[in-house]
Amino acid sequence: MGDAAIEQKVIKFAQELIADEEKTAVTPAFISDIIDQVLKLRAGWASAIDRETVQTELIRRFSMWMGENATLKNDAGHETWLNAQRKSRWRYWQRYREYLERRMATSVVDGLDEVTDDILALLEDPLRGGSWDRRGMVVGHVQSGKTGNYTGLICKAADAGYKIIIVLAGIHNNLRSQTQMRLDEGFLGYETHPDPEAIRPIGVGELDADPAIRPNYVTNRSNNGDFNAAVANKLGISPEKRPWLFVVKKNKSVLEKLNKWVRNHVADSEDPQTGKRTVTNLPLLLVDDEADHASVDTGADIVDEDGRPNDDHQPKAINSLIRKLLISFSKSAYVGYTATPFANIFIHERGATAEEGPDLFPASFIINLGAPSNYVGPARLFGRPTENGRFGSLPVVRHIEDWSTDEDTAGWMFSKHKSGHFPMFEGRSDLPDSLKQAIDAFLLVCAIRHLRGQESQHSSMLVHVTRFTAVQGHVFDQVEAYLKAQRQRLVRGVDSAGVLERLRALYEADFAQTTTKIRISDPDLEVQEAPAWDAVEAVLADAVADIEVRKINGTAKDVLDYADAKGPGLKVIAVGGDKLSRGLTLEGLSVSYFLRSSKMYDTLMQMGRWFGYRPGYIDLCRLYCTRELSEWFGHIADASEELREEFEMMAASGGTPRDFGLKVQSHPVLMVTSRMKMRAARTLMLSFSGQLLETVSFSTDKTKIQQNMRAATELLERLGKPKSPDEIRRMRGGTEQTWQGRVWQDVGHHAVLDFLRTYTTSENALKARSNLIADFVESLAREGELQSWTVAVMGGTGADFAPLPGFKLATRQVDKEFATSKDYRIGRLLSPRDEAIDLDEAEWTRALAIAKAAWQKDPGRRAAEPEEPNGPAVRFVRGTSGGSSGLLLLYPIDPARSGHSAVQSIGLPIIGIGVSFPTSELGTKIPYSVNNVAWELQYGSAE
């Protein structure tokens, strides 16, 4: 076992020497030689370190790379200012960079340096005179280092001359405290404390503690360290060299006090007409962490029917107070950070009021951050949907089968339980078997990480089954009782045979096999071989002896303050609810157990605490959740990828945040973000422009299957003889592509409309709803668009399809996750290339060029450079090539090869449809009316 502090020094020195070399020269042998050189610097180092640990870490760091960032911006009124000369004497950034280099790969630190330069350059020069106001948003991946990014930005902003830096850190004490601790380490350089005498240097302060640059602090890391009246009364700020840092909650009372103090004690100017007091001499940087949460105005009537701002509108309290804070400074910059920008994009750009000024729409810029190559996000975890099921997912999800459904009012934790619920399993106060297995899995994780030399790193497990604090208390008691019983048997060796046999069975059936699978499928994750069971058993007692269970209910002491933990890594099972589902980082999170089934995109994304960095133990991570939650997480991954592709296309073509805002505001799946944040309590205005809709969920009701078959048969009779009598052929980049199918071109929209009005989609379809699609087609046809269509019937290797001689049915296997569900569900209906079936060779080549120009190398998504045009590019080309026709794809699916017993017994082909809409400049939308009951049935509560 090596001395961790000395190992860190050796790694840092070696990294600096290696960084000077050409990348191609950095081989494992070269790294080994460099380690030898470093060990000669001091006697005793060689015997104090675990050489293999040092070498493995250096190889990991030098095999890493950073994803690329994409930016949409609006430079109106902005003056370019940031250059190398301006940066040459920046001390806050320099010490933060050195601090990061001790624990991160040089390539990652370089990437952070570059992107924080980009963000800062999009803000105004703090030394610029006059009044200015810049508002932007940084979109990161969930758990991908947003805090590190804005800490770097704050350091640079302070170096550049921003004097007041306010960080809005969530709505709970625990997140505010955690953020304060991170900024203590990365920016202030000392541990903030209510007693100024108790301050000690930490983090960057250990590298450069010069009091001449020491920033001033107003808030501290304690539970009640937020901005308050007592602090405000003692605080006086005068224009001086050193910046001031405030880390505050998004809390009405706190923000009111802060606004009042700014007006009364900091403002140096007063408008003679209105009496409004303003700060003109101190530039403000306001960083809004989790910017989609609490900051967004959820009120109605932002604008009138003609889109003009409603002066009488009263924004919600937090939103109003943030905006008042910004307009209290004549020089201000607002940067919102989020992984879930859906709600922010719905902010109305023109939603200004006299009292608050403009709303928080990121009008100046939106930056999409790429992730480092060791990041594991939703697309990596859940894979991508294909016509043969989801592809490329990591085999770490385990489905919970012993959970009660929505209709149940019995069971351990049924979904509609109240705050007085006492969880009972099979009539006794006990955990369900699935949660016991999840805890067993965590015991194995701790043991295996111990064997891998990771015992000094933190390990944690998350249990998130209820939002009620009282119910969390019962769960805590039950988890602790179960853990205590297992630990006593293992540590004391009394009655341990049954526990060891159960753990051995889980290890052999799950862990050993999963590790082997990931080593084969994802060699870049550098997973070690699974150890022999005997080795695991030998360390189990030591590994589980110090596991503790903690409740996370929102106080600062709940923050798992790993930074202050000395000695071996903490091993914690955290039992919590909503306060765990936003922002709070659980270090070393490896096992998650989830029952909450909110279907709001932003809520679900934020619940994904298990995304992030798992160096050396991603194969040990487990997500226990219901099948339904697993399906929704897949939808999240897909919608996020779709949005990023759209974003990159706009960035490549010089689009602005407003262009992207208009695109997202009509996105049919993003209805699923909180309805309140969309300010449309009863009616959603949808546009399918530039969208692909495909059916992946089908009713197994025989009448509906017959009706859809009749709709398809009537359409085919109306279309007559197909253009392609046998198969569809198209030239693609000089080679011919073929499809099993038939095609008709220049089809009038009335035929398509009649089909859509007769065809019925499943009630469980998220966005492919035939009645809404028909309404949209009709509304655009009235405007002169979508009057011409290409219709294709796509086949495969199935049985004969009677309406088309010589045509073979398509085959689509049931998604194995839903083989027993009432509906017949598949992964994807379309093969990605199908959507380009109506493009000629020149259009196809143009679409591929657009897709390649927009492509960003981003490991958070693991998408390879496109060899074929992606959907957004195809729809863009179709919409800008003059004809602007729609594409309707029909897939008659062979029931015998569906893999679903109900479909097989009915014996009729299932008709799947795909509709690809060209990008339209018209902005036509259709109303989609829902009442609150219907909404909650479909998507779950907004809470």
Short mmCIF file of C-alpha atoms in Angstrom, two decimals, residues 343-717:
data_model
loop_
_atom_site.label_atom_id
_atom_site.label_comp_id
_atom_site.label_asym_id
_atom_site.label_seq_id
_atom_site.Cartn_x
_atom_site.Cartn_y
_atom_site.Cartn_z
CA ALA A 343 -36.95 24.90 -18.97
CA ASN A 344 -34.53 27.78 -19.65
CA ILE A 345 -35.10 27.56 -23.37
CA PHE A 346 -38.83 28.01 -22.73
CA ILE A 347 -38.18 31.39 -21.10
CA HIS A 348 -39.75 34.01 -23.35
CA GLU A 349 -36.98 36.15 -24.81
CA ARG A 350 -39.19 39.22 -24.82
CA GLY A 351 -40.56 38.68 -21.30
CA ALA A 352 -39.40 41.97 -19.75
CA THR A 353 -41.12 43.96 -16.99
CA ALA A 354 -40.55 47.47 -15.68
CA GLU A 355 -39.54 46.27 -12.19
CA GLU A 356 -37.36 43.31 -13.09
CA GLY A 357 -36.02 44.11 -16.54
CA PRO A 358 -35.56 41.28 -19.06
CA ASP A 359 -36.17 37.64 -18.15
CA LEU A 360 -33.27 35.20 -17.80
CA PHE A 361 -33.33 33.88 -21.38
CA PRO A 362 -29.68 33.26 -22.39
CA ALA A 363 -29.85 35.84 -25.19
CA SER A 364 -26.07 36.40 -25.47
CA PHE A 365 -24.83 32.82 -25.77
CA ILE A 366 -25.38 29.12 -25.10
CA ILE A 367 -22.32 26.86 -24.88
CA ASN A 368 -22.66 23.08 -25.05
CA LEU A 369 -19.71 21.57 -23.18
CA GLY A 370 -17.99 18.46 -24.42
CA ALA A 371 -17.01 15.93 -21.75
CA PRO A 372 -13.65 14.27 -21.04
CA SER A 373 -13.17 10.84 -22.56
CA ASN A 374 -13.64 9.05 -19.22
CA TYR A 375 -17.13 10.49 -18.75
CA VAL A 376 -20.04 8.04 -18.69
CA GLY A 377 -23.35 9.75 -19.51
CA PRO A 378 -26.87 8.69 -20.48
CA ALA A 379 -26.01 7.87 -24.08
CA ARG A 380 -23.11 5.69 -22.93
CA LEU A 381 -25.09 4.03 -20.16
CA PHE A 382 -28.35 3.38 -22.02
CA GLY A 383 -27.02 3.15 -25.59
CA ARG A 384 -28.89 4.24 -28.70
CA PRO A 385 -32.14 2.80 -30.08
CA THR A 386 -31.92 0.71 -33.25
CA GLU A 387 -34.46 -1.38 -35.12
CA ASN A 388 -32.98 -4.37 -33.27
CA GLY A 389 -33.28 -2.89 -29.76
CA ARG A 390 -31.00 -0.48 -27.88
CA PHE A 391 -27.37 -0.82 -28.93
CA GLY A 392 -24.16 -0.03 -27.05
CA SER A 393 -25.57 0.16 -23.52
CA LEU A 394 -23.46 -0.81 -20.52
CA PRO A 395 -24.89 -3.91 -18.76
CA VAL A 396 -25.27 -2.24 -15.35
CA VAL A 397 -29.06 -1.73 -15.04
CA ARG A 398 -30.99 -4.22 -12.87
CA HIS A 399 -34.79 -4.12 -12.89
CA ILE A 400 -36.79 -4.07 -9.68
CA GLU A 401 -39.61 -6.60 -9.96
CA ASP A 402 -40.93 -6.59 -6.37
CA TRP A 403 -42.42 -3.08 -6.57
CA SER A 404 -46.10 -2.16 -6.55
CA THR A 405 -47.57 -0.46 -9.60
CA ASP A 406 -49.50 2.83 -9.79
CA GLU A 407 -52.84 1.11 -9.16
CA ASP A 408 -51.66 -0.57 -5.97
CA THR A 409 -52.11 0.89 -2.52
CA ALA A 410 -50.22 -1.88 -0.80
CA GLY A 411 -46.64 -3.08 -0.75
CA TRP A 412 -43.36 -1.80 0.61
CA MET A 413 -43.32 1.53 -1.25
CA PHE A 414 -46.29 1.88 -3.62
CA SER A 415 -46.09 4.91 -5.89
CA LYS A 416 -48.92 6.97 -4.41
CA HIS A 417 -47.90 6.64 -0.75
CA LYS A 418 -48.28 9.59 1.65
CA SER A 419 -46.05 11.06 4.36
CA GLY A 420 -47.56 8.76 7.01
CA HIS A 421 -46.69 5.56 5.13
CA PHE A 422 -44.81 2.83 7.03
CA PRO A 423 -43.01 0.49 4.60
CA MET A 424 -43.89 -3.16 5.13
CA PHE A 425 -42.71 -6.08 3.01
CA GLU A 426 -44.81 -9.23 3.14
CA GLY A 427 -46.44 -8.06 6.35
CA ARG A 428 -43.30 -7.17 8.33
CA SER A 429 -41.01 -4.18 8.77
CA ASP A 430 -38.39 -5.36 6.34
CA LEU A 431 -36.72 -4.41 3.06
CA PRO A 432 -37.84 -5.93 -0.24
CA ASP A 433 -35.52 -8.57 -1.69
CA SER A 434 -34.41 -6.24 -4.50
CA LEU A 435 -33.09 -3.63 -2.05
CA LYS A 436 -31.37 -6.32 -0.01
CA GLN A 437 -29.66 -7.47 -3.21
CA ALA A 438 -28.64 -3.87 -4.00
CA ILE A 439 -27.03 -3.58 -0.54
CA ASP A 440 -25.31 -6.94 -1.07
CA ALA A 441 -24.00 -5.55 -4.37
CA PHE A 442 -22.58 -2.55 -2.52
CA LEU A 443 -20.77 -4.86 -0.06
CA LEU A 444 -19.17 -6.60 -3.03
CA VAL A 445 -18.24 -3.26 -4.63
CA CYS A 446 -16.40 -2.20 -1.45
CA ALA A 447 -14.52 -5.49 -1.35
CA ILE A 448 -13.54 -5.49 -5.04
CA ARG A 449 -12.41 -1.84 -4.92
CA HIS A 450 -10.31 -2.80 -1.89
CA LEU A 451 -8.64 -5.52 -3.98
CA ARG A 452 -8.04 -3.02 -6.78
CA GLY A 453 -6.12 -0.70 -4.46
CA GLN A 454 -8.98 1.82 -4.28
CA GLU A 455 -9.67 1.48 -0.56
CA SER A 456 -8.49 5.06 0.08
CA GLN A 457 -11.15 6.38 -2.33
CA HIS A 458 -14.77 7.00 -1.31
CA SER A 459 -17.58 4.58 -2.14
CA SER A 460 -21.27 5.37 -1.83
CA MET A 461 -24.69 3.93 -2.47
CA LEU A 462 -27.86 5.97 -3.04
CA VAL A 463 -31.35 4.87 -1.95
CA HIS A 464 -34.04 7.17 -3.40
CA VAL A 465 -37.53 5.73 -2.91
CA THR A 466 -39.65 8.51 -1.40
CA ARG A 467 -39.75 12.30 -1.15
CA PHE A 468 -41.16 12.28 2.39
CA THR A 469 -38.65 12.84 5.19
CA ALA A 470 -40.62 10.75 7.68
CA VAL A 471 -40.76 7.78 5.30
CA GLN A 472 -37.03 8.18 4.58
CA GLY A 473 -36.52 7.76 8.33
CA HIS A 474 -38.24 4.35 8.27
CA VAL A 475 -36.20 3.30 5.23
CA PHE A 476 -33.03 4.42 7.02
CA ASP A 477 -33.87 2.24 10.03
CA GLN A 478 -34.58 -0.80 7.86
CA VAL A 479 -31.41 -0.35 5.77
CA GLU A 480 -29.30 0.09 8.89
CA ALA A 481 -30.82 -3.02 10.51
CA TYR A 482 -30.11 -5.13 7.42
CA LEU A 483 -26.58 -3.80 7.02
CA LYS A 484 -25.83 -4.33 10.72
CA ALA A 485 -26.95 -7.97 10.57
CA GLN A 486 -24.77 -8.71 7.50
CA ARG A 487 -21.77 -6.86 8.91
CA GLN A 488 -21.91 -8.67 12.27
CA ARG A 489 -21.96 -12.06 10.59
CA LEU A 490 -19.10 -11.20 8.23
CA VAL A 491 -16.87 -9.40 10.73
CA ARG A 492 -17.38 -11.82 13.62
CA GLY A 493 -17.54 -14.90 11.44
CA VAL A 494 -20.59 -16.15 13.35
CA ASP A 495 -23.38 -17.69 11.22
CA SER A 496 -21.58 -16.27 8.19
CA ALA A 497 -21.95 -19.27 5.87
CA GLY A 498 -25.39 -18.25 4.57
CA VAL A 499 -24.31 -14.64 3.92
CA LEU A 500 -21.13 -15.72 2.15
CA GLU A 501 -22.99 -18.22 -0.01
CA ARG A 502 -25.54 -15.56 -1.03
CA LEU A 503 -22.78 -13.05 -1.84
CA ARG A 504 -20.80 -15.67 -3.77
CA ALA A 505 -23.86 -16.50 -5.89
CA LEU A 506 -24.43 -12.80 -6.66
CA TYR A 507 -20.74 -12.31 -7.44
CA GLU A 508 -20.52 -15.23 -9.85
CA ALA A 509 -23.88 -14.68 -11.57
CA ASP A 510 -23.56 -10.91 -11.87
CA PHE A 511 -20.26 -9.19 -11.07
CA ALA A 512 -17.76 -11.61 -12.61
CA GLN A 513 -19.80 -11.87 -15.81
CA THR A 514 -20.52 -8.12 -16.12
CA THR A 515 -16.85 -7.20 -15.67
CA THR A 516 -15.86 -9.67 -18.40
CA LYS A 517 -18.56 -8.32 -20.77
CA ILE A 518 -17.44 -4.69 -20.33
CA ARG A 519 -13.76 -5.62 -20.78
CA ILE A 520 -14.68 -7.09 -24.16
CA SER A 521 -17.22 -4.48 -25.33
CA ASP A 522 -15.52 -1.31 -23.98
CA PRO A 523 -11.75 -1.85 -23.74
CA ASP A 524 -11.21 1.93 -23.56
CA LEU A 525 -12.77 1.92 -20.06
CA GLU A 526 -9.67 0.03 -18.86
CA VAL A 527 -11.53 -2.29 -16.51
CA GLN A 528 -9.41 -4.76 -14.52
CA GLU A 529 -10.09 -8.49 -14.64
CA ALA A 530 -12.62 -9.89 -12.18
CA PRO A 531 -10.77 -11.31 -9.16
CA ALA A 532 -11.28 -14.87 -7.95
CA TRP A 533 -14.07 -15.29 -5.37
CA ASP A 534 -11.59 -16.49 -2.75
CA ALA A 535 -9.77 -13.15 -2.96
CA VAL A 536 -13.05 -11.22 -2.60
CA GLU A 537 -14.13 -13.34 0.38
CA ALA A 538 -10.77 -12.74 2.09
CA VAL A 539 -11.24 -8.94 2.20
CA LEU A 540 -15.02 -8.78 2.68
CA ALA A 541 -14.92 -8.41 6.47
CA ASP A 542 -12.40 -5.52 6.33
CA ALA A 543 -14.19 -3.81 3.44
CA VAL A 544 -17.64 -3.73 5.06
CA ALA A 545 -16.59 -3.07 8.67
CA ASP A 546 -16.81 0.73 8.34
CA ILE A 547 -19.81 1.17 6.01
CA GLU A 548 -22.26 3.63 7.54
CA VAL A 549 -25.82 4.65 6.67
CA ARG A 550 -26.69 8.37 6.49
CA LYS A 551 -29.88 10.35 5.97
CA ILE A 552 -29.69 13.28 3.55
CA ASN A 553 -32.43 15.71 4.53
CA GLY A 554 -31.04 19.09 3.55
CA THR A 555 -28.85 20.31 6.39
CA ALA A 556 -25.20 21.15 5.89
CA LYS A 557 -24.06 18.34 8.17
CA ASP A 558 -25.76 15.98 5.72
CA VAL A 559 -23.34 17.04 3.03
CA LEU A 560 -21.03 14.08 2.82
CA ASP A 561 -18.00 16.23 3.49
CA TYR A 562 -15.51 13.86 1.97
CA ALA A 563 -12.97 16.67 1.62
CA ASP A 564 -12.44 16.64 5.39
CA ALA A 565 -12.34 12.86 5.73
CA LYS A 566 -8.90 11.63 6.75
CA GLY A 567 -7.52 8.17 6.22
CA PRO A 568 -9.36 5.52 4.21
CA GLY A 569 -12.20 6.52 1.93
CA LEU A 570 -15.66 6.81 3.43
CA LYS A 571 -18.15 4.05 2.64
CA VAL A 572 -21.66 5.45 2.86
CA ILE A 573 -25.21 4.31 2.06
CA ALA A 574 -27.12 7.58 1.60
CA VAL A 575 -30.89 7.43 2.13
CA GLY A 576 -32.64 10.50 0.79
CA GLY A 577 -35.21 12.02 -1.51
CA ASP A 578 -35.53 15.14 -3.61
CA LYS A 579 -32.59 16.85 -1.93
CA LEU A 580 -30.41 14.12 -3.35
CA SER A 581 -31.92 14.45 -6.80
CA ARG A 582 -30.45 17.83 -7.65
CA GLY A 583 -26.86 18.94 -7.66
CA LEU A 584 -25.49 17.11 -4.63
CA THR A 585 -22.49 15.00 -5.54
CA LEU A 586 -22.01 11.62 -3.90
CA GLU A 587 -18.33 10.77 -4.27
CA GLY A 588 -17.63 7.26 -5.52
CA LEU A 589 -21.30 6.54 -6.22
CA SER A 590 -21.50 2.95 -7.38
CA VAL A 591 -24.93 1.50 -6.50
CA SER A 592 -28.21 3.40 -6.93
CA TYR A 593 -31.68 2.13 -5.98
CA PHE A 594 -34.51 4.17 -7.52
CA LEU A 595 -38.29 3.93 -7.31
CA ARG A 596 -39.47 7.51 -7.89
CA SER A 597 -41.08 7.72 -11.30
CA SER A 598 -41.35 11.39 -12.17
CA LYS A 599 -41.38 11.62 -15.94
CA MET A 600 -40.30 15.24 -16.19
CA TYR A 601 -37.16 15.32 -18.30
CA ASP A 602 -35.27 17.79 -16.17
CA THR A 603 -36.15 16.00 -12.91
CA LEU A 604 -35.15 12.60 -14.26
CA MET A 605 -31.90 13.89 -15.71
CA GLN A 606 -30.97 15.46 -12.40
CA MET A 607 -31.80 12.23 -10.57
CA GLY A 608 -29.03 10.62 -12.62
CA ARG A 609 -26.39 11.02 -9.95
CA TRP A 610 -24.72 7.85 -11.23
CA PHE A 611 -23.60 9.53 -14.46
CA GLY A 612 -20.08 10.93 -14.32
CA TYR A 613 -16.58 9.64 -13.73
CA ARG A 614 -16.03 6.10 -12.53
CA PRO A 615 -12.32 5.44 -13.18
CA GLY A 616 -11.43 1.85 -12.45
CA TYR A 617 -14.89 0.79 -11.24
CA ILE A 618 -17.54 1.51 -13.89
CA ASP A 619 -18.00 -2.27 -14.24
CA LEU A 620 -18.99 -2.44 -10.56
CA CYS A 621 -21.68 0.24 -10.80
CA ARG A 622 -25.32 -0.85 -10.61
CA LEU A 623 -28.57 1.01 -11.18
CA TYR A 624 -31.57 -0.76 -9.65
CA CYS A 625 -34.78 0.76 -11.01
CA THR A 626 -38.20 -0.16 -12.41
CA ARG A 627 -38.60 -1.08 -16.08
CA GLU A 628 -40.65 2.05 -16.59
CA LEU A 629 -37.90 4.29 -15.21
CA SER A 630 -35.34 2.51 -17.35
CA GLU A 631 -37.48 3.19 -20.43
CA TRP A 632 -37.80 6.87 -19.54
CA PHE A 633 -34.07 7.23 -19.00
CA GLY A 634 -33.68 5.85 -22.51
CA HIS A 635 -36.04 8.56 -23.80
CA ILE A 636 -33.91 11.15 -22.02
CA ALA A 637 -30.74 9.91 -23.68
CA ASP A 638 -32.45 10.01 -27.08
CA ALA A 639 -34.00 13.47 -26.67
CA SER A 640 -30.71 14.89 -25.39
CA GLU A 641 -28.83 13.48 -28.37
CA GLU A 642 -31.47 14.84 -30.76
CA LEU A 643 -31.17 18.29 -29.15
CA ARG A 644 -27.38 18.29 -29.31
CA GLU A 645 -27.46 17.38 -33.01
CA GLU A 646 -29.86 20.29 -33.65
CA PHE A 647 -27.68 22.59 -31.56
CA GLU A 648 -24.51 21.67 -33.42
CA MET A 649 -26.16 22.24 -36.78
CA MET A 650 -27.22 25.71 -35.68
CA ALA A 651 -23.78 26.45 -34.22
CA ALA A 652 -22.10 25.40 -37.48
CA SER A 653 -24.40 27.67 -39.49
CA GLY A 654 -24.04 30.74 -37.22
CA GLY A 655 -27.39 30.49 -35.42
CA THR A 656 -28.29 32.48 -32.29
CA PRO A 657 -29.76 31.39 -28.94
CA ARG A 658 -33.12 32.71 -30.13
CA ASP A 659 -33.08 30.36 -33.16
CA PHE A 660 -32.46 27.40 -30.85
CA GLY A 661 -35.09 28.62 -28.41
CA LEU A 662 -37.74 28.62 -31.11
CA LYS A 663 -36.70 25.10 -32.13
CA VAL A 664 -36.88 23.67 -28.61
CA GLN A 665 -40.10 25.43 -27.71
CA SER A 666 -41.95 23.32 -30.24
CA HIS A 667 -40.19 20.02 -29.50
CA PRO A 668 -42.97 17.46 -28.98
CA VAL A 669 -41.15 15.27 -26.49
CA LEU A 670 -39.97 18.16 -24.36
CA MET A 671 -43.56 18.66 -23.34
CA VAL A 672 -42.34 16.38 -20.62
CA THR A 673 -40.40 19.11 -18.88
CA SER A 674 -42.44 20.61 -16.10
CA ARG A 675 -45.66 21.95 -17.56
CA MET A 676 -45.49 24.90 -15.18
CA LYS A 677 -42.11 25.94 -16.51
CA MET A 678 -43.64 25.99 -19.98
CA ARG A 679 -46.35 28.37 -18.77
CA ALA A 680 -49.10 26.54 -20.62
CA ALA A 681 -51.39 25.13 -18.02
CA ARG A 682 -53.98 23.85 -20.47
CA THR A 683 -52.70 24.07 -24.05
CA LEU A 684 -49.31 23.28 -25.56
CA MET A 685 -48.47 24.71 -28.98
CA LEU A 686 -46.62 22.04 -30.93
CA SER A 687 -44.69 22.16 -34.18
CA PHE A 688 -43.36 19.03 -35.84
CA SER A 689 -41.18 21.02 -38.25
CA GLY A 690 -37.80 19.32 -38.65
CA GLN A 691 -38.96 16.35 -36.55
CA LEU A 692 -39.02 12.61 -37.08
CA LEU A 693 -41.98 10.80 -35.55
CA GLU A 694 -42.02 7.01 -35.44
CA THR A 695 -44.25 4.48 -33.72
CA VAL A 696 -42.44 2.16 -31.31
CA SER A 697 -45.39 1.24 -29.07
CA PHE A 698 -48.40 -0.61 -30.53
CA SER A 699 -51.76 -1.57 -29.05
CA THR A 700 -52.50 -5.30 -29.02
CA ASP A 701 -56.25 -4.67 -29.29
CA LYS A 702 -57.43 -6.72 -32.29
CA THR A 703 -59.94 -4.07 -33.43
CA LYS A 704 -57.22 -1.39 -33.58
CA ILE A 705 -54.80 -3.70 -35.41
CA GLN A 706 -57.55 -4.44 -37.97
CA GLN A 707 -58.36 -0.73 -38.31
CA ASN A 708 -54.69 0.14 -39.00
CA MET A 709 -54.40 -2.68 -41.53
CA ARG A 710 -57.52 -1.32 -43.26
CA ALA A 711 -56.04 2.21 -43.29
CA ALA A 712 -52.84 0.92 -44.93
CA THR A 713 -54.72 -1.20 -47.49
CA GLU A 714 -56.98 1.74 -48.50
CA LEU A 715 -53.93 4.02 -48.90
CA LEU A 716 -52.13 1.46 -51.09
CA GLU A 717 -55.23 1.01 -53.28
#
